[in-house]
mmCIF file of C-alpha atoms and ligand atoms in Angstrom:
data_model
loop_
_atom_site.group_PDB
_atom_site.id
_atom_site.type_symbol
_atom_site.label_atom_id
_atom_site.label_comp_id
_atom_site.label_asym_id
_atom_site.label_seq_id
_atom_site.Cartn_x
_atom_site.Cartn_y
_atom_site.Cartn_z
ATOM 1 C CA MET V 19 -9.197 -15.308 15.659
ATOM 2 C CA ILE V 20 -6.806 -13.869 17.886
ATOM 3 C CA ALA V 21 -3.223 -15.709 19.565
ATOM 4 C CA PRO V 22 -1.598 -13.325 21.574
ATOM 5 C CA SER V 23 2.655 -13.809 21.080
ATOM 6 C CA ILE V 24 3.490 -15.016 24.310
ATOM 7 C CA LEU V 25 7.102 -13.406 23.066
ATOM 8 C CA SER V 26 6.173 -10.045 23.337
ATOM 9 C CA ALA V 27 5.581 -11.398 27.316
ATOM 10 C CA ASP V 28 8.283 -11.228 30.656
ATOM 11 C CA PHE V 29 9.843 -14.512 30.090
ATOM 12 C CA ALA V 30 10.233 -14.162 34.169
ATOM 13 C CA ARG V 31 6.504 -14.020 34.631
ATOM 14 C CA LEU V 32 4.539 -16.453 31.543
ATOM 15 C CA GLY V 33 2.561 -18.501 33.965
ATOM 16 C CA ALA V 34 0.925 -14.359 34.363
ATOM 17 C CA GLU V 35 0.833 -12.751 31.406
ATOM 18 C CA VAL V 36 -0.629 -15.916 29.486
ATOM 19 C CA ASP V 37 -3.322 -15.744 32.791
ATOM 20 C CA ALA V 38 -3.979 -12.314 31.598
ATOM 21 C CA VAL V 39 -5.433 -13.152 27.764
ATOM 22 C CA ALA V 40 -7.777 -16.881 29.597
ATOM 23 C CA GLY V 41 -10.246 -14.645 30.918
ATOM 24 C CA SER V 42 -14.019 -15.098 30.507
ATOM 25 C CA GLY V 43 -15.501 -13.280 27.221
ATOM 26 C CA GLU V 44 -13.926 -10.975 23.993
ATOM 27 C CA ASN V 45 -10.852 -10.234 26.548
ATOM 28 C CA ARG V 46 -10.117 -14.219 26.073
ATOM 29 C CA ALA V 47 -7.980 -15.159 23.649
ATOM 30 C CA ASP V 48 -8.701 -17.680 21.102
ATOM 31 C CA TRP V 49 -4.296 -19.184 21.251
ATOM 32 C CA ILE V 50 -1.759 -18.045 22.805
ATOM 33 C CA HIS V 51 1.126 -18.044 20.298
ATOM 34 C CA VAL V 52 4.434 -20.060 20.649
ATOM 35 C CA ASP V 53 7.657 -18.330 19.080
ATOM 36 C CA VAL V 54 10.339 -21.096 18.884
ATOM 37 C CA MET V 55 13.594 -20.126 17.157
ATOM 38 C CA ASP V 56 16.851 -22.018 17.059
ATOM 39 C CA ALA V 57 19.002 -19.488 15.866
ATOM 40 C CA HIS V 58 19.252 -21.594 12.610
ATOM 41 C CA PHE V 59 17.030 -21.692 11.148
ATOM 42 C CA VAL V 60 16.024 -17.698 12.322
ATOM 43 C CA PRO V 61 18.209 -15.253 14.240
ATOM 44 C CA ASN V 62 17.332 -15.535 17.203
ATOM 45 C CA LEU V 63 16.934 -18.262 19.889
ATOM 46 C CA THR V 64 14.096 -18.236 21.817
ATOM 47 C CA ILE V 65 11.646 -20.575 24.443
ATOM 48 C CA GLY V 66 11.127 -25.013 23.456
ATOM 49 C CA LEU V 67 9.620 -28.410 24.295
ATOM 50 C CA PRO V 68 10.170 -27.824 28.170
ATOM 51 C CA VAL V 69 7.733 -24.392 27.909
ATOM 52 C CA VAL V 70 5.090 -26.000 25.822
ATOM 53 C CA GLU V 71 5.006 -28.674 28.517
ATOM 54 C CA SER V 72 4.882 -26.348 31.142
ATOM 55 C CA LEU V 73 1.866 -23.905 29.696
ATOM 56 C CA ARG V 74 0.259 -26.674 28.629
ATOM 57 C CA LYS V 75 0.321 -27.883 32.202
ATOM 58 C CA SER V 76 -0.632 -23.863 33.378
ATOM 59 C CA THR V 77 -3.973 -22.731 30.589
ATOM 60 C CA ASP V 78 -6.225 -24.449 28.555
ATOM 61 C CA VAL V 79 -6.206 -21.999 26.103
ATOM 62 C CA PRO V 80 -4.809 -23.730 23.161
ATOM 63 C CA LEU V 81 -1.409 -23.739 22.413
ATOM 64 C CA ASP V 82 -0.296 -22.526 19.002
ATOM 65 C CA CYS V 83 3.736 -23.718 18.441
ATOM 66 C CA HIS V 84 5.918 -21.766 15.536
ATOM 67 C CA LEU V 85 8.323 -23.906 14.537
ATOM 68 C CA MET V 86 10.585 -21.453 12.972
ATOM 69 C CA ILE V 87 13.729 -24.216 13.098
ATOM 70 C CA ASP V 88 15.350 -25.619 10.941
ATOM 71 C CA ASP V 89 14.655 -29.571 9.700
ATOM 72 C CA PRO V 90 11.592 -30.101 11.988
ATOM 73 C CA ASP V 91 10.708 -33.005 10.227
ATOM 74 C CA ARG V 92 12.794 -34.242 13.557
ATOM 75 C CA TRP V 93 11.485 -32.449 16.253
ATOM 76 C CA ALA V 94 7.670 -30.744 14.832
ATOM 77 C CA PRO V 95 6.066 -33.753 16.424
ATOM 78 C CA GLY V 96 6.943 -33.508 19.845
ATOM 79 C CA TYR V 97 5.930 -30.392 20.547
ATOM 80 C CA ALA V 98 2.435 -32.550 19.321
ATOM 81 C CA GLU V 99 2.779 -35.403 21.390
ATOM 82 C CA ALA V 100 2.766 -32.298 24.137
ATOM 83 C CA GLY V 101 0.073 -31.439 23.374
ATOM 84 C CA ALA V 102 -0.440 -28.623 21.704
ATOM 85 C CA HIS V 103 -3.400 -27.468 20.048
ATOM 86 C CA ASN V 104 -1.540 -26.825 16.131
ATOM 87 C CA VAL V 105 2.121 -27.147 15.536
ATOM 88 C CA THR V 106 3.098 -25.015 12.241
ATOM 89 C CA VAL V 107 6.250 -25.255 10.460
ATOM 90 C CA HIS V 108 8.773 -23.615 7.658
ATOM 91 C CA VAL V 109 7.981 -25.071 3.831
ATOM 92 C CA GLU V 110 11.219 -23.185 3.875
ATOM 93 C CA ALA V 111 12.379 -25.763 6.193
ATOM 94 C CA ALA V 112 10.788 -28.957 5.443
ATOM 95 C CA HIS V 113 12.485 -31.991 4.304
ATOM 96 C CA ASP V 114 9.006 -33.201 3.998
ATOM 97 C CA PRO V 115 5.605 -31.534 4.667
ATOM 98 C CA VAL V 116 3.619 -33.158 3.596
ATOM 99 C CA MET V 117 5.369 -36.582 6.099
ATOM 100 C CA VAL V 118 4.791 -33.496 8.834
ATOM 101 C CA ALA V 119 1.906 -33.031 8.198
ATOM 102 C CA LYS V 120 0.932 -37.148 8.716
ATOM 103 C CA ASP V 121 3.362 -37.313 12.201
ATOM 104 C CA LEU V 122 1.819 -34.220 13.762
ATOM 105 C CA ARG V 123 -1.701 -35.569 13.257
ATOM 106 C CA ALA V 124 -1.077 -38.728 14.061
ATOM 107 C CA ALA V 125 -0.028 -36.703 17.588
ATOM 108 C CA GLY V 126 -2.995 -35.380 18.007
ATOM 109 C CA ALA V 127 -2.569 -31.680 16.371
ATOM 110 C CA ARG V 128 -3.055 -29.713 13.834
ATOM 111 C CA ALA V 129 -0.971 -28.683 11.084
ATOM 112 C CA GLY V 130 0.346 -25.660 10.163
ATOM 113 C CA LEU V 131 2.301 -24.759 7.453
ATOM 114 C CA SER V 132 4.024 -20.936 7.214
ATOM 115 C CA LEU V 133 5.158 -19.353 4.413
ATOM 116 C CA LYS V 134 8.178 -16.624 4.985
ATOM 117 C CA PRO V 135 7.888 -13.173 3.058
ATOM 118 C CA GLY V 136 9.016 -13.775 0.025
ATOM 119 C CA THR V 137 8.429 -17.118 0.006
ATOM 120 C CA PRO V 138 5.225 -17.594 -2.887
ATOM 121 C CA LEU V 139 1.797 -19.380 -2.164
ATOM 122 C CA ASP V 140 1.376 -21.598 -5.830
ATOM 123 C CA ASP V 141 3.694 -23.482 -5.162
ATOM 124 C CA HIS V 142 2.364 -24.842 -1.963
ATOM 125 C CA LEU V 143 -0.534 -25.570 -3.086
ATOM 126 C CA ASP V 144 -0.395 -29.206 -3.529
ATOM 127 C CA THR V 145 1.514 -29.737 -0.023
ATOM 128 C CA LEU V 146 -1.345 -27.126 1.393
ATOM 129 C CA ARG V 147 -3.975 -29.679 0.974
ATOM 130 C CA HIS V 148 -1.931 -32.058 3.529
ATOM 131 C CA TYR V 149 -2.562 -29.149 6.118
ATOM 132 C CA ASP V 150 -5.623 -27.811 8.388
ATOM 133 C CA THR V 151 -3.734 -23.900 8.957
ATOM 134 C CA LEU V 152 -1.573 -21.613 6.575
ATOM 135 C CA LEU V 153 0.779 -19.258 8.335
ATOM 136 C CA ILE V 154 1.274 -15.984 5.874
ATOM 137 C CA MET V 155 4.204 -14.240 7.556
ATOM 138 C CA SER V 156 3.898 -10.643 7.564
ATOM 139 C CA VAL V 157 7.872 -9.974 8.764
ATOM 140 C CA GLU V 158 10.919 -11.348 8.217
ATOM 141 C CA PRO V 159 10.555 -14.114 10.564
ATOM 142 C CA GLY V 160 13.183 -13.804 14.528
ATOM 143 C CA PHE V 161 12.090 -10.407 15.963
ATOM 144 C CA GLY V 162 8.279 -9.072 17.786
ATOM 145 C CA GLY V 163 7.777 -5.633 17.556
ATOM 146 C CA GLN V 164 8.585 -6.315 13.474
ATOM 147 C CA SER V 165 6.111 -3.318 10.521
ATOM 148 C CA PHE V 166 3.803 -4.944 8.660
ATOM 149 C CA ILE V 167 4.110 -5.478 5.221
ATOM 150 C CA PRO V 168 1.204 -5.615 2.700
ATOM 151 C CA ASP V 169 2.961 -7.546 -0.499
ATOM 152 C CA VAL V 170 1.564 -10.239 1.660
ATOM 153 C CA LEU V 171 -1.902 -9.876 1.254
ATOM 154 C CA SER V 172 -1.837 -10.468 -2.601
ATOM 155 C CA LYS V 173 -1.480 -14.418 -1.130
ATOM 156 C CA VAL V 174 -3.806 -13.996 1.970
ATOM 157 C CA ARG V 175 -6.465 -12.549 -1.041
ATOM 158 C CA THR V 176 -5.801 -15.890 -2.651
ATOM 159 C CA ALA V 177 -5.882 -18.337 0.585
ATOM 160 C CA ARG V 178 -9.414 -17.003 1.377
ATOM 161 C CA ARG V 179 -10.470 -17.529 -2.874
ATOM 162 C CA LEU V 180 -9.315 -20.705 -2.700
ATOM 163 C CA VAL V 181 -10.467 -22.084 0.900
ATOM 164 C CA ASP V 182 -14.033 -19.885 0.037
ATOM 165 C CA THR V 183 -14.495 -22.039 -3.290
ATOM 166 C CA GLY V 184 -13.648 -24.975 -1.805
ATOM 167 C CA HIS V 185 -9.830 -25.753 -3.355
ATOM 168 C CA LEU V 186 -8.606 -25.871 -0.348
ATOM 169 C CA ARG V 187 -9.344 -26.367 3.215
ATOM 170 C CA VAL V 188 -7.354 -24.240 6.041
ATOM 171 C CA LEU V 189 -7.287 -21.849 8.784
ATOM 172 C CA VAL V 190 -5.789 -18.599 7.327
ATOM 173 C CA GLU V 191 -3.596 -16.852 10.031
ATOM 174 C CA ILE V 192 -1.099 -13.865 9.662
ATOM 175 C CA ASP V 193 1.598 -12.787 11.860
ATOM 176 C CA GLY V 194 3.492 -10.242 12.468
ATOM 177 C CA GLY V 195 3.473 -6.509 12.851
ATOM 178 C CA ILE V 196 -0.892 -6.471 13.001
ATOM 179 C CA ASN V 197 -1.898 -3.700 15.090
ATOM 180 C CA ALA V 198 -4.846 -1.844 15.114
ATOM 181 C CA ASP V 199 -3.709 -0.491 12.223
ATOM 182 C CA THR V 200 -2.997 -3.137 10.147
ATOM 183 C CA ILE V 201 -5.467 -5.388 11.292
ATOM 184 C CA GLU V 202 -8.038 -4.147 9.136
ATOM 185 C CA GLN V 203 -6.831 -4.081 6.343
ATOM 186 C CA ALA V 204 -5.898 -8.185 7.015
ATOM 187 C CA ALA V 205 -9.180 -8.587 7.751
ATOM 188 C CA GLU V 206 -10.331 -7.188 4.450
ATOM 189 C CA ALA V 207 -7.834 -9.603 2.137
ATOM 190 C CA GLY V 208 -10.087 -13.150 4.430
ATOM 191 C CA VAL V 209 -7.643 -13.668 7.087
ATOM 192 C CA ASP V 210 -8.984 -16.229 9.806
ATOM 193 C CA CYS V 211 -6.176 -15.660 13.074
ATOM 194 C CA PHE V 212 -4.716 -12.536 13.939
ATOM 195 C CA VAL V 213 -1.736 -13.568 15.573
ATOM 196 C CA ALA V 214 -0.091 -9.908 17.889
ATOM 197 C CA GLY V 215 2.607 -9.507 20.573
ATOM 198 C CA SER V 216 4.146 -6.314 20.917
ATOM 199 C CA ALA V 217 0.233 -5.093 20.158
ATOM 200 C CA VAL V 218 -0.766 -7.341 22.586
ATOM 201 C CA TYR V 219 1.452 -7.686 25.349
ATOM 202 C CA GLY V 220 3.146 -3.889 24.639
ATOM 203 C CA THR V 221 -0.031 -2.470 26.568
ATOM 204 C CA ASP V 222 -1.530 -2.680 29.814
ATOM 205 C CA ASP V 223 -3.853 -4.813 29.667
ATOM 206 C CA PRO V 224 -3.441 -7.100 27.470
ATOM 207 C CA GLY V 225 -6.791 -8.404 28.174
ATOM 208 C CA ARG V 226 -8.416 -5.588 26.862
ATOM 209 C CA ALA V 227 -5.997 -5.759 24.082
ATOM 210 C CA VAL V 228 -7.155 -8.873 21.911
ATOM 211 C CA ALA V 229 -10.792 -7.477 22.860
ATOM 212 C CA ARG V 230 -9.633 -4.947 20.660
ATOM 213 C CA LEU V 231 -8.075 -6.457 18.074
ATOM 214 C CA ARG V 232 -11.190 -8.823 17.740
ATOM 215 C CA GLU V 233 -13.623 -6.122 17.381
ATOM 216 C CA ARG V 234 -11.216 -4.389 14.815
ATOM 217 C CA ALA V 235 -11.360 -7.247 13.060
ATOM 218 C CA ARG V 236 -14.689 -8.049 12.647
ATOM 219 C CA ALA V 237 -16.007 -4.846 11.510
ATOM 220 C CA ALA V 238 -13.908 -4.728 8.397
ATOM 221 C CA ARG V 239 -14.712 -8.802 7.935
ATOM 222 C CA GLN V 240 -17.518 -7.256 8.243
ATOM 223 C CA ARG V 241 -17.582 -4.773 5.888
HETATM 224 C C1 DX5 P 330 8.597 -12.944 14.566
HETATM 225 C C2 DX5 P 330 7.660 -13.919 15.542
HETATM 226 C C3 DX5 P 330 6.216 -13.805 15.693
HETATM 227 C C4 DX5 P 330 6.454 -11.861 16.606
HETATM 228 C C5 DX5 P 330 5.461 -11.253 15.941
HETATM 229 O O1 DX5 P 330 9.870 -14.388 13.652
HETATM 230 O O2 DX5 P 330 6.946 -15.544 14.806
HETATM 231 O O3 DX5 P 330 4.415 -14.617 16.233
HETATM 232 O O4 DX5 P 330 6.647 -12.179 17.563
HETATM 233 O O5 DX5 P 330 5.227 -10.043 17.156
HETATM 234 P P1 DX5 P 330 4.582 -9.176 16.860
HETATM 235 O O6 DX5 P 330 2.771 -9.686 16.479
HETATM 236 O O7 DX5 P 330 5.447 -7.451 18.438
HETATM 237 O O8 DX5 P 330 4.993 -8.323 15.207
HETATM 238 ZN ZN1 ZN P 331 5.050 -16.773 15.090
#
């Protein structure tokens, strides 16, 4: 799965930017990744609920909301109620992550849990049993266009093994620095869903970039 991050899109033309990856066939994104930042949990400030509500009406591609915010316990369910398909919160920010997952599912969304690059996976395995998606950050959250941190692939491999042996039931997603060069190692490690911002919206043809990334991931996974 490929999830273009609109963080690297032209916000003045957001509807058209999403449509550019909402065509048919291989050019179509599986999810649209929406980076919500609050200038507290991360230093940057981006977009929030009103933009998600508008996008939900303007596209049929499922929305994957990545909340890089403090107190997601309070704010995350609103994104599920707005029609997001998957809502991901940070384990470093949530007060009661098990309750957050329950609230998200009750509001009709899938629940995602994200780990910053330095956050160990092993400490949160029990919590993850309540979640549908594991988002492994491969850059420090806050900004697009950063370099991929290969050390996080050990967490991907562990998660892949736990999923394949039936000990965990999550989709394994990776976010940060994914491009044509880095996607292969992430795919080989066992990622299911790849977020890509600058590698999609930094090109002239975002739809074609989606197709190319998917092709490279598929080839690497089959090796
Ligand atoms: C970073 C965001 C990412 C970002 C990825 O905090 O969570 O989703 O948009 O951008 P690239 O693909 O350019 O690293
Ligand atoms: Zn993100």
